[in-house]
Coordinates of N, CA and C in Angstrom, one line a residue:
X30 N 0.8 -1.2 0.0 CA 0.0 0.0 0.0 C 0.9 1.2 0.0
X31 N 0.5 2.2 -0.8 CA 1.3 3.5 -0.9 C 0.7 4.5 0.1
X32 N 1.5 4.9 1.0 CA 1.1 5.9 2.0 C 1.1 7.3 1.4
X33 N 0.2 8.2 1.7 CA 0.2 9.5 1.1 C 1.4 10.3 1.5
X34 N 1.9 11.0 0.5 CA 3.1 11.9 0.8 C 2.7 13.1 1.6
X35 N 1.5 13.5 1.5 CA 1.0 14.6 2.3 C -0.3 14.0 3.1
X36 N -0.5 14.5 4.2 CA -1.5 13.9 5.1 C -2.7 14.9 5.3
X37 N -3.7 14.9 4.5 CA -4.8 15.9 4.6 C -5.4 16.0 5.9
X38 N -5.7 14.9 6.6 CA -6.4 15.0 7.9 C -5.6 15.8 9.0
X39 N -4.2 15.8 8.8 CA -3.4 16.5 9.8 C -3.1 18.0 9.3
X40 N -3.9 18.5 8.4 CA -3.7 19.9 8.0 C -3.6 20.8 9.2
X41 N -2.8 21.9 9.1 CA -2.6 22.8 10.3 C -4.0 23.3 10.8
X42 N -4.1 23.3 12.1 CA -5.4 23.7 12.7 C -5.0 24.8 13.7
X43 N -5.5 26.0 13.6 CA -5.2 27.0 14.5 C -6.4 27.4 15.3
X44 N -6.2 27.4 16.6 CA -7.3 27.7 17.5 C -7.8 29.2 17.3
X45 N -6.8 30.0 16.9 CA -7.1 31.4 16.7 C -7.9 31.6 15.4
X46 N -7.6 30.9 14.4 CA -8.2 31.1 13.1 C -9.4 30.2 12.8
X47 N -9.6 29.2 13.7 CA -10.7 28.2 13.5 C -12.1 28.8 13.5
X48 N -12.9 28.4 12.6 CA -14.3 28.9 12.5 C -15.2 27.7 12.3
X49 N -16.2 27.6 13.1 CA -17.1 26.4 13.0 C -18.1 26.6 12.0
X50 N -18.6 25.5 11.4 CA -19.7 25.7 10.4 C -20.9 26.3 11.0
X51 N -21.7 27.0 10.2 CA -22.9 27.7 10.8 C -23.8 26.8 11.4
X52 N -24.0 25.5 11.0 CA -25.0 24.6 11.5 C -24.4 23.9 12.7
X53 N -23.2 24.1 13.2 CA -22.7 23.4 14.3 C -22.4 24.2 15.5
X54 N -22.7 25.5 15.4 CA -22.5 26.4 16.6 C -23.6 27.4 16.7
X55 N -24.2 27.5 17.9 CA -25.2 28.5 18.2 C -24.6 29.8 18.2
X56 N -25.0 30.8 17.5 CA -24.4 32.1 17.5 C -24.5 32.7 18.9
X57 N -23.3 33.3 19.3 CA -23.3 34.0 20.6 C -22.8 35.4 20.4
X58 N -23.1 36.2 21.3 CA -22.6 37.6 21.3 C -21.2 37.6 21.8
X59 N -20.3 38.4 21.2 CA -19.0 38.5 21.7 C -19.0 39.6 22.7
X60 N -17.8 39.8 23.3 CA -17.6 40.8 24.3 C -18.0 42.2 23.8
X61 N -17.7 42.5 22.6 CA -18.0 43.8 22.1 C -19.4 44.0 21.7
X62 N -20.0 42.8 21.4 CA -21.4 42.9 21.0 C -22.4 42.9 22.1
X63 N -21.9 42.5 23.3 CA -22.8 42.4 24.5 C -22.1 43.0 25.7
X64 N -21.7 44.3 25.6 CA -21.0 44.9 26.7 C -22.0 45.2 27.9
X65 N -23.3 45.3 27.6 CA -24.2 45.5 28.7 C -25.5 44.7 28.3
X66 N -26.4 44.7 29.3 CA -27.7 44.0 29.0 C -28.8 45.1 28.9
X67 N -28.5 46.3 28.5 CA -29.4 47.4 28.5 C -30.6 47.1 27.5
X68 N -31.8 47.5 28.0 CA -33.0 47.4 27.2 C -33.6 48.7 27.1
X69 N -34.0 49.2 25.9 CA -34.6 50.5 25.8 C -36.1 50.3 25.7
X70 N -36.8 50.9 26.6 CA -38.3 50.9 26.7 C -38.8 52.3 26.7
X71 N -39.6 52.7 25.7 CA -40.1 54.0 25.7 C -39.1 55.1 25.6
X72 N -38.0 54.8 25.0 CA -36.9 55.8 24.9 C -36.0 55.9 26.1
X73 N -36.2 55.0 27.1 CA -35.4 55.1 28.3 C -34.7 53.7 28.5
X74 N -33.5 53.8 28.9 CA -32.6 52.6 29.1 C -32.8 51.9 30.4
X75 N -32.9 50.6 30.4 CA -33.0 49.8 31.7 C -32.1 48.6 31.6
X76 N -31.8 48.1 32.8 CA -31.1 46.8 32.8 C -31.9 45.9 33.8
X77 N -32.1 44.6 33.3 CA -32.8 43.7 34.2 C -31.9 43.2 35.3
X78 N -32.5 43.1 36.6 CA -31.8 42.6 37.7 C -31.9 41.1 37.8
X79 N -31.4 40.5 38.9 CA -31.4 39.1 39.0 C -32.8 38.5 39.1
X80 N -33.8 39.3 39.5 CA -35.2 38.9 39.6 C -36.0 39.2 38.4
X81 N -35.4 39.7 37.3 CA -36.1 40.1 36.1 C -36.7 41.4 36.1
X82 N -36.5 42.2 37.2 CA -37.1 43.6 37.2 C -36.2 44.5 36.4
X83 N -36.9 45.4 35.6 CA -36.1 46.4 34.9 C -35.8 47.6 35.8
X84 N -34.5 47.9 35.8 CA -34.0 49.0 36.7 C -33.4 50.1 35.8
X85 N -33.9 51.3 36.0 CA -33.3 52.4 35.2 C -31.8 52.5 35.3
X86 N -31.1 52.6 34.2 CA -29.6 52.6 34.2 C -29.1 53.7 35.2
X87 N -29.7 54.8 35.2 CA -29.2 55.9 36.1 C -29.3 55.6 37.6
X88 N -30.2 54.5 37.9 CA -30.3 54.2 39.3 C -29.4 53.1 39.7
X89 N -28.6 52.6 38.8 CA -27.7 51.5 39.1 C -26.3 52.1 39.5
X90 N -25.7 51.5 40.5 CA -24.4 52.0 41.0 C -23.3 51.8 39.9
X91 N -22.4 52.8 39.7 CA -21.4 52.6 38.7 C -20.6 51.4 38.9
X92 N -20.3 51.0 40.1 CA -19.5 49.8 40.4 C -20.3 48.5 39.9
X93 N -21.6 48.5 40.1 CA -22.4 47.4 39.6 C -22.4 47.3 38.1
X94 N -22.5 48.5 37.4 CA -22.4 48.5 36.0 C -21.1 48.0 35.4
X95 N -20.0 48.5 36.1 CA -18.7 48.1 35.7 C -18.5 46.6 35.9
X96 N -19.0 46.0 37.0 CA -18.9 44.6 37.2 C -19.6 43.8 36.2
X97 N -20.8 44.3 35.8 CA -21.6 43.7 34.8 C -20.9 43.6 33.4
X98 N -20.3 44.8 33.1 CA -19.5 44.8 31.8 C -18.3 43.9 31.8
X99 N -17.6 43.9 33.0 CA -16.4 43.1 33.1 C -16.7 41.6 32.9
X100 N -17.8 41.1 33.6 CA -18.2 39.7 33.5 C -18.6 39.4 32.1
X101 N -19.3 40.3 31.5 CA -19.8 40.0 30.1 C -18.6 39.9 29.1
X102 N -17.6 40.8 29.4 CA -16.4 40.7 28.5 C -15.7 39.4 28.6
X103 N -15.5 39.0 29.9 CA -14.8 37.7 30.1 C -15.6 36.5 29.6
X104 N -16.9 36.5 29.8 CA -17.7 35.4 29.3 C -17.7 35.4 27.8
X105 N -17.7 36.6 27.1 CA -17.7 36.6 25.7 C -16.5 35.9 25.1
X106 N -15.3 36.1 25.8 CA -14.1 35.4 25.4 C -14.2 33.9 25.7
X107 N -14.7 33.6 26.9 CA -14.7 32.2 27.4 C -15.6 31.3 26.6
X108 N -16.8 31.8 26.2 CA -17.7 31.1 25.4 C -17.1 30.7 24.0
X109 N -16.4 31.7 23.4 CA -15.8 31.5 22.1 C -14.6 30.5 22.3
X110 N -13.8 30.7 23.3 CA -12.7 29.8 23.5 C -13.2 28.3 23.8
X111 N -14.3 28.2 24.5 CA -14.8 26.9 24.7 C -15.3 26.2 23.4
X112 N -15.8 27.0 22.5 CA -16.3 26.4 21.2 C -15.0 26.0 20.4
X113 N -13.9 26.8 20.5 CA -12.7 26.5 19.8 C -12.1 25.2 20.4
X114 N -12.1 25.0 21.7 CA -11.6 23.8 22.3 C -12.4 22.6 21.8
X115 N -13.7 22.7 21.7 CA -14.6 21.7 21.3 C -14.2 21.3 19.8
X116 N -14.0 22.3 19.0 CA -13.6 22.0 17.6 C -12.3 21.3 17.5
X117 N -11.3 21.8 18.4 CA -10.0 21.2 18.5 C -10.1 19.7 18.8
X118 N -11.0 19.4 19.8 CA -11.2 18.0 20.2 C -11.7 17.2 19.0
X119 N -12.7 17.7 18.3 CA -13.3 17.0 17.1 C -12.2 16.8 16.1
X120 N -11.4 17.8 15.8 CA -10.3 17.7 14.8 C -9.3 16.6 15.3
X121 N -9.0 16.5 16.6 CA -8.1 15.6 17.1 C -8.6 14.1 16.9
X122 N -9.8 13.9 17.2 CA -10.4 12.5 17.0 C -10.5 12.2 15.6
X123 N -10.8 13.2 14.7 CA -10.9 12.9 13.3 C -9.6 12.5 12.7
X124 N -8.5 13.3 13.1 CA -7.2 13.0 12.6 C -6.7 11.6 13.1
X125 N -6.9 11.3 14.3 CA -6.4 10.0 14.8 C -7.2 8.9 14.2
X126 N -8.4 9.1 14.0 CA -9.3 8.0 13.4 C -8.8 7.8 11.9
X127 N -8.5 8.9 11.2 CA -8.0 8.7 9.9 C -6.7 8.0 9.8
X128 N -5.8 8.3 10.7 CA -4.5 7.6 10.8 C -4.7 6.2 11.1
X129 N -5.6 5.8 12.0 CA -5.8 4.4 12.4 C -6.5 3.7 11.3
X130 N -7.3 4.4 10.5 CA -7.9 3.7 9.3 C -6.9 3.3 8.3
X131 N -5.8 4.1 8.1 CA -4.7 3.7 7.2 C -3.9 2.6 7.8
X132 N -3.7 2.6 9.1 CA -3.0 1.5 9.8 C -3.7 0.2 9.6
X133 N -5.1 0.2 9.8 CA -5.9 -1.0 9.7 C -5.8 -1.5 8.3
X134 N -5.9 -0.6 7.3 CA -5.8 -1.0 5.9 C -4.5 -1.6 5.5
X135 N -3.4 -1.1 6.2 CA -2.1 -1.5 5.9 C -1.8 -2.9 6.5
X136 N -2.1 -3.0 7.8 CA -1.8 -4.2 8.6 C -2.9 -5.1 9.0
X137 N -4.1 -4.6 8.7 CA -5.3 -5.4 9.1 C -5.6 -5.5 10.6
X138 N -5.1 -4.5 11.3 CA -5.3 -4.5 12.8 C -5.2 -3.0 13.2
X139 N -5.9 -2.7 14.3 CA -5.9 -1.4 14.8 C -4.9 -1.2 15.9
X140 N -4.5 0.1 16.1 CA -3.5 0.5 17.1 C -4.3 0.6 18.5
X141 N -3.7 0.0 19.5 CA -4.4 0.2 20.8 C -3.9 -0.8 21.8
X142 N -4.1 -0.5 23.1 CA -3.8 -1.3 24.2 C -5.0 -1.7 25.0
X143 N -4.8 -2.0 26.2 CA -5.9 -2.4 27.1 C -7.0 -1.3 27.2
X144 N -8.2 -1.7 27.0 CA -9.4 -0.8 27.1 C -9.3 0.3 26.0
X145 N -8.5 0.1 25.0 CA -8.5 1.1 23.9 C -7.5 2.2 24.2
X146 N -6.6 2.1 25.2 CA -5.6 3.1 25.5 C -4.5 3.1 24.4
X147 N -4.1 4.3 23.9 CA -3.2 4.4 22.8 C -2.3 5.5 23.0
X148 N -1.1 5.4 22.4 CA -0.1 6.5 22.4 C 0.4 6.7 21.0
X149 N 0.4 7.9 20.5 CA 0.9 8.3 19.2 C 2.1 9.3 19.5
X150 N 3.2 9.0 18.7 CA 4.4 9.8 19.0 C 5.1 10.3 17.7
X151 N 5.7 11.4 17.8 CA 6.5 11.9 16.6 C 7.7 11.1 16.4
X152 N 8.3 11.2 15.2 CA 9.4 10.3 14.9 C 10.6 10.6 15.8
X153 N 10.8 11.9 16.2 CA 11.9 12.3 17.1 C 11.7 12.0 18.5
X154 N 10.5 11.5 18.9 CA 10.2 11.2 20.3 C 10.0 12.4 21.2
X155 N 9.8 13.5 20.7 CA 9.6 14.7 21.5 C 8.2 15.2 21.7
X156 N 7.3 14.6 21.0 CA 5.9 15.0 21.2 C 5.0 13.7 21.1
X157 N 4.0 13.7 21.9 CA 3.1 12.5 21.9 C 1.7 12.9 22.3
X158 N 0.8 12.1 21.8 CA -0.7 12.3 22.1 C -1.1 10.9 22.7
X159 N -1.8 11.0 23.8 CA -2.3 9.7 24.4 C -3.8 9.8 24.4
X160 N -4.4 8.6 24.2 CA -5.8 8.4 24.3 C -6.1 7.4 25.4
X161 N -6.9 7.8 26.4 CA -7.1 6.9 27.5 C -8.7 6.8 27.7
X162 N -9.1 5.5 27.9 CA -10.5 5.3 28.1 C -10.7 4.9 29.6
X163 N -11.4 5.6 30.3 CA -11.7 5.4 31.7 C -13.1 5.0 32.0
X164 N -13.3 3.9 32.8 CA -14.6 3.5 33.2 C -15.3 4.5 34.1
X165 N -16.6 4.7 33.9 CA -17.4 5.5 34.8 C -18.0 4.5 35.8
X166 N -17.7 4.7 37.1 CA -18.2 3.7 38.1 C -19.2 4.3 39.0
X167 N -20.2 3.6 39.3 CA -21.2 3.9 40.3 C -21.3 2.8 41.3
X168 N -21.9 3.1 42.5 CA -22.0 2.1 43.5 C -23.4 1.8 43.9
X169 N -23.7 0.5 44.1 CA -25.0 0.0 44.4 C -25.2 0.1 45.9
X170 N -26.3 -0.5 46.4 CA -26.7 -0.5 47.8 C -25.8 -1.2 48.7
X171 N -25.0 -2.1 48.1 CA -24.1 -2.9 48.9 C -23.1 -2.0 49.6
X172 N -22.9 -0.8 49.1 CA -21.9 0.1 49.7 C -22.3 0.5 51.1
X173 N -23.7 0.6 51.4 CA -24.1 0.9 52.7 C -23.8 -0.3 53.7
X174 N -23.9 -1.5 53.2 CA -23.6 -2.6 54.0 C -22.1 -2.6 54.4
X175 N -21.3 -2.2 53.4 CA -19.8 -2.1 53.6 C -19.6 -1.0 54.7
X176 N -20.3 0.1 54.6 CA -20.1 1.2 55.6 C -20.5 0.7 57.0
X177 N -21.5 -0.1 57.1 CA -21.9 -0.6 58.4 C -20.8 -1.5 59.0
X178 N -20.2 -2.4 58.2 CA -19.2 -3.3 58.7 C -17.9 -2.5 59.0
X179 N -17.6 -1.5 58.3 CA -16.4 -0.7 58.6 C -16.7 0.1 59.9
X180 N -17.9 0.6 60.1 CA -18.2 1.3 61.3 C -18.0 0.3 62.6
X181 N -18.3 -1.0 62.4 CA -18.1 -1.9 63.5 C -16.6 -2.0 63.8
X182 N -15.8 -2.0 62.7 CA -14.3 -2.1 62.9 C -13.8 -0.9 63.7
X183 N -14.3 0.3 63.2 CA -13.9 1.6 63.9 C -14.3 1.6 65.3
X184 N -15.4 1.0 65.7 CA -15.9 1.1 67.1 C -15.0 0.3 68.0
X185 N -14.4 -0.8 67.5 CA -13.6 -1.7 68.3 C -12.1 -1.1 68.3
X186 N -11.7 -0.5 67.2 CA -10.3 0.0 67.2 C -10.2 1.2 68.2
X187 N -9.1 1.3 68.8 CA -8.9 2.4 69.8 C -8.8 3.7 69.0
X188 N -9.2 4.8 69.6 CA -9.2 6.1 68.9 C -7.8 6.5 68.4
X189 N -6.7 6.0 69.1 CA -5.3 6.4 68.8 C -4.8 5.5 67.7
X190 N -5.4 4.3 67.4 CA -4.8 3.4 66.4 C -5.4 3.7 65.0
X191 N -4.5 3.3 64.1 CA -4.9 3.4 62.6 C -5.4 4.8 62.2
X192 N -4.7 5.8 62.7 CA -5.2 7.2 62.4 C -5.3 7.4 60.9
X193 N -4.3 7.0 60.1 CA -4.3 7.2 58.7 C -5.5 6.5 58.0
X194 N -5.8 5.3 58.5 CA -6.9 4.5 57.9 C -8.2 5.2 58.2
X195 N -8.3 5.7 59.5 CA -9.5 6.5 59.8 C -9.8 7.7 58.9
X196 N -8.7 8.4 58.6 CA -8.8 9.6 57.7 C -9.3 9.2 56.3
X197 N -8.8 8.1 55.8 CA -9.2 7.6 54.5 C -10.7 7.2 54.5
X198 N -11.1 6.5 55.6 CA -12.5 6.1 55.7 C -13.4 7.3 55.8
X199 N -12.9 8.3 56.6 CA -13.7 9.6 56.7 C -13.9 10.3 55.4
X200 N -12.9 10.3 54.6 CA -13.0 11.0 53.3 C -13.8 10.2 52.3
X201 N -13.7 8.8 52.4 CA -14.4 8.0 51.5 C -15.9 8.1 51.6
X202 N -16.4 8.1 52.8 CA -17.8 8.1 53.0 C -18.3 9.5 53.4
X203 N -17.5 10.5 53.1 CA -18.0 11.9 53.3 C -18.6 12.4 52.0
X204 N -19.9 12.4 51.9 CA -20.6 12.7 50.7 C -20.3 14.1 50.3
X205 N -19.9 14.3 49.0 CA -19.5 15.6 48.6 C -20.7 16.5 48.3
X206 N -20.5 17.8 48.0 CA -21.6 18.7 47.8 C -22.5 18.3 46.7
X207 N -22.0 17.6 45.6 CA -22.8 17.2 44.5 C -23.6 15.9 44.8
X208 N -23.4 15.4 46.1 CA -24.2 14.2 46.4 C -23.5 12.9 45.9
X209 N -22.2 13.1 45.5 CA -21.5 11.9 45.0 C -20.5 11.4 46.1
X210 N -20.4 10.1 46.2 CA -19.4 9.5 47.1 C -18.0 9.7 46.5
X211 N -17.0 9.8 47.3 CA -15.6 10.0 46.9 C -15.1 8.7 46.4
X212 N -15.2 8.5 45.1 CA -14.8 7.3 44.5 C -13.4 6.9 44.6
X213 N -12.5 7.9 44.5 CA -11.1 7.7 44.6 C -10.7 7.1 46.0
X214 N -11.3 7.7 47.0 CA -11.0 7.2 48.4 C -11.7 5.8 48.6
X215 N -12.8 5.6 48.1 CA -13.5 4.3 48.2 C -12.6 3.2 47.6
X216 N -12.0 3.5 46.4 CA -11.2 2.5 45.8 C -9.9 2.3 46.5
X217 N -9.4 3.4 47.2 CA -8.2 3.3 48.0 C -8.4 2.3 49.2
X218 N -9.6 2.2 49.7 CA -9.9 1.3 50.8 C -9.6 -0.2 50.4
X219 N -9.8 -0.5 49.1 CA -9.6 -1.8 48.6 C -8.1 -2.2 48.7
X220 N -7.2 -1.2 48.7 CA -5.8 -1.5 48.7 C -5.2 -1.7 50.1
X221 N -6.0 -1.4 51.1 CA -5.5 -1.6 52.4 C -5.5 -3.0 52.9
X222 N -4.4 -3.5 53.5 CA -4.3 -4.8 53.9 C -4.6 -4.9 55.4
X223 N -5.8 -5.2 55.8 CA -6.2 -5.3 57.1 C -6.8 -6.7 57.5
X224 N -6.2 -7.3 58.4 CA -6.6 -8.7 58.8 C -7.7 -8.6 59.8
X225 N -8.9 -8.3 59.3 CA -10.1 -8.3 60.1 C -11.2 -8.9 59.3
X226 N -11.9 -10.0 59.8 CA -12.9 -10.7 59.0 C -14.0 -9.7 58.6
X227 N -14.4 -8.8 59.4 CA -15.5 -7.9 59.1 C -15.0 -6.9 58.0
X228 N -13.7 -6.5 58.1 CA -13.1 -5.6 57.1 C -13.1 -6.3 55.7
X229 N -12.7 -7.6 55.7 CA -12.7 -8.3 54.4 C -14.1 -8.4 53.8
X230 N -15.1 -8.7 54.7 CA -16.4 -8.7 54.1 C -16.9 -7.4 53.6
X231 N -16.4 -6.3 54.3 CA -16.8 -5.0 53.8 C -16.2 -4.7 52.4
X232 N -14.9 -5.2 52.2 CA -14.3 -5.0 50.9 C -15.0 -5.8 49.8
X233 N -15.5 -7.0 50.2 CA -16.2 -7.8 49.3 C -17.5 -7.1 48.9
X234 N -18.2 -6.4 49.9 CA -19.4 -5.7 49.6 C -19.1 -4.5 48.7
X235 N -18.0 -3.8 48.9 CA -17.6 -2.7 48.0 C -17.4 -3.2 46.6
X236 N -16.7 -4.3 46.4 CA -16.5 -4.8 45.0 C -17.8 -5.2 44.4
X237 N -18.7 -5.8 45.2 CA -20.1 -6.2 44.7 C -20.9 -4.9 44.3
X238 N -20.6 -3.8 45.0 CA -21.4 -2.6 44.8 C -21.0 -1.9 43.5
X239 N -19.8 -2.1 43.0 CA -19.2 -1.4 41.9 C -20.0 -1.7 40.6
X240 N -20.4 -0.7 39.9 CA -21.1 -0.9 38.6 C -20.4 0.0 37.6
X241 N -20.0 -0.6 36.4 CA -19.5 0.2 35.3 C -20.7 0.7 34.5
X242 N -20.9 2.0 34.5 CA -22.1 2.5 33.8 C -21.8 3.2 32.5
X243 N -20.5 3.1 32.1 CA -20.1 3.7 30.9 C -18.6 4.0 30.8
X244 N -18.2 4.7 29.9 CA -16.8 5.1 29.8 C -16.6 6.5 29.2
X245 N -15.4 7.0 29.4 CA -15.2 8.4 28.9 C -13.7 8.3 28.3
X246 N -13.6 8.9 27.2 CA -12.3 9.0 26.5 C -11.6 10.3 26.7
X247 N -10.4 10.2 27.1 CA -9.6 11.5 27.3 C -8.4 11.5 26.3
X248 N -8.1 12.7 25.8 CA -7.0 12.9 25.0 C -6.0 13.9 25.7
X249 N -4.8 13.5 25.8 CA -3.8 14.4 26.4 C -2.6 14.5 25.5
X250 N -2.0 15.7 25.5 CA -0.9 16.1 24.6 C 0.3 16.4 25.5
X251 N 1.5 15.9 25.1 CA 2.7 16.1 25.8 C 3.9 16.5 24.9
X252 N 4.9 17.1 25.4 CA 6.1 17.5 24.7 C 7.3 17.6 25.6
X253 N 8.5 17.6 25.0 CA 9.7 17.7 25.7 C 10.7 18.3 24.8
X254 N 11.8 18.9 25.3 CA 12.8 19.5 24.5 C 13.8 18.5 23.9
X255 N 14.2 17.5 24.7 CA 15.0 16.4 24.2 C 14.7 15.1 24.9
X256 N 15.3 14.0 24.4 CA 14.9 12.7 24.8 C 15.2 12.4 26.3
X257 N 16.1 13.2 26.9 CA 16.5 12.9 28.3 C 15.5 13.5 29.3
X258 N 14.6 14.3 28.8 CA 13.6 15.0 29.7 C 12.4 14.2 29.8
X259 N 11.7 14.5 30.9 CA 10.3 13.9 31.1 C 9.3 14.7 30.2
X260 N 8.3 14.1 29.8 CA 7.3 14.8 29.0 C 6.5 15.8 29.9
X261 N 6.2 17.0 29.3 CA 5.4 18.0 30.0 C 4.0 18.0 29.3
X262 N 3.0 18.1 30.1 CA 1.6 18.1 29.6 C 1.4 19.5 28.9
X263 N 0.7 19.5 27.8 CA 0.3 20.7 27.1 C -1.1 21.0 27.7
X264 N -1.2 22.0 28.5 CA -2.4 22.2 29.3 C -3.4 23.1 28.6
X265 N -4.6 22.6 28.6 CA -5.8 23.4 28.1 C -6.7 23.7 29.2
X266 N -6.6 23.0 30.3 CA -7.5 23.3 31.5 C -7.1 24.7 32.0
X267 N -8.0 25.6 32.1 CA -7.8 26.9 32.6 C -7.2 27.0 34.0
X268 N -7.7 26.0 34.8 CA -7.3 26.0 36.2 C -5.8 25.6 36.4
X269 N -5.3 24.9 35.4 CA -3.9 24.4 35.4 C -3.0 25.2 34.5
X270 N -3.5 26.1 33.7 CA -2.7 26.8 32.7 C -1.7 27.8 33.4

């Protein structure tokens, strides 16, 4: 099979210059288009408050108007950037799928590891893209049985003993604000080696409670300056940028 000398799916893609098709993006006002939420009624300007009441602009404090404009400006950029990131993700999956299609045609097999995890790397080994598939886990009613057995263990243990384990248990069963159990800490309990028959039954209950309800695919990009360095993540997450 002859591989293409040029690779159309990997055509340069710029986040700054990208434009989505009209039918794939809901039009939004930019920061310059929506600097205020002013509404003109009977020749007089108003701004709606949080309860939907129209307040005359002259009755609004300058600081409140400035805060309104600042937030709208930031959101104007954020909404546009979010749409660009979405398009970047779509381009990434399209390009990787096209590459894998050629591999499958050439070798009769697809690239991939356990659960579909994959790594793609440049020829010089300085840049790579990883695709990871993570299971989405929920817990059934057996988790409450496990909690009861663990509580029995805690009751017998002295307050001074196994402080680290108590901390993990407290975090594991501390329901978060969203009403979700701390899955990471729950799974950490399974790694603890505790020789207590009730603890072992609790761990069996946790395993029985685990349900795979789906999966989510993550794409991560990495680069480094030379082969002796560790890879650095190319961050798109605003909180980590």
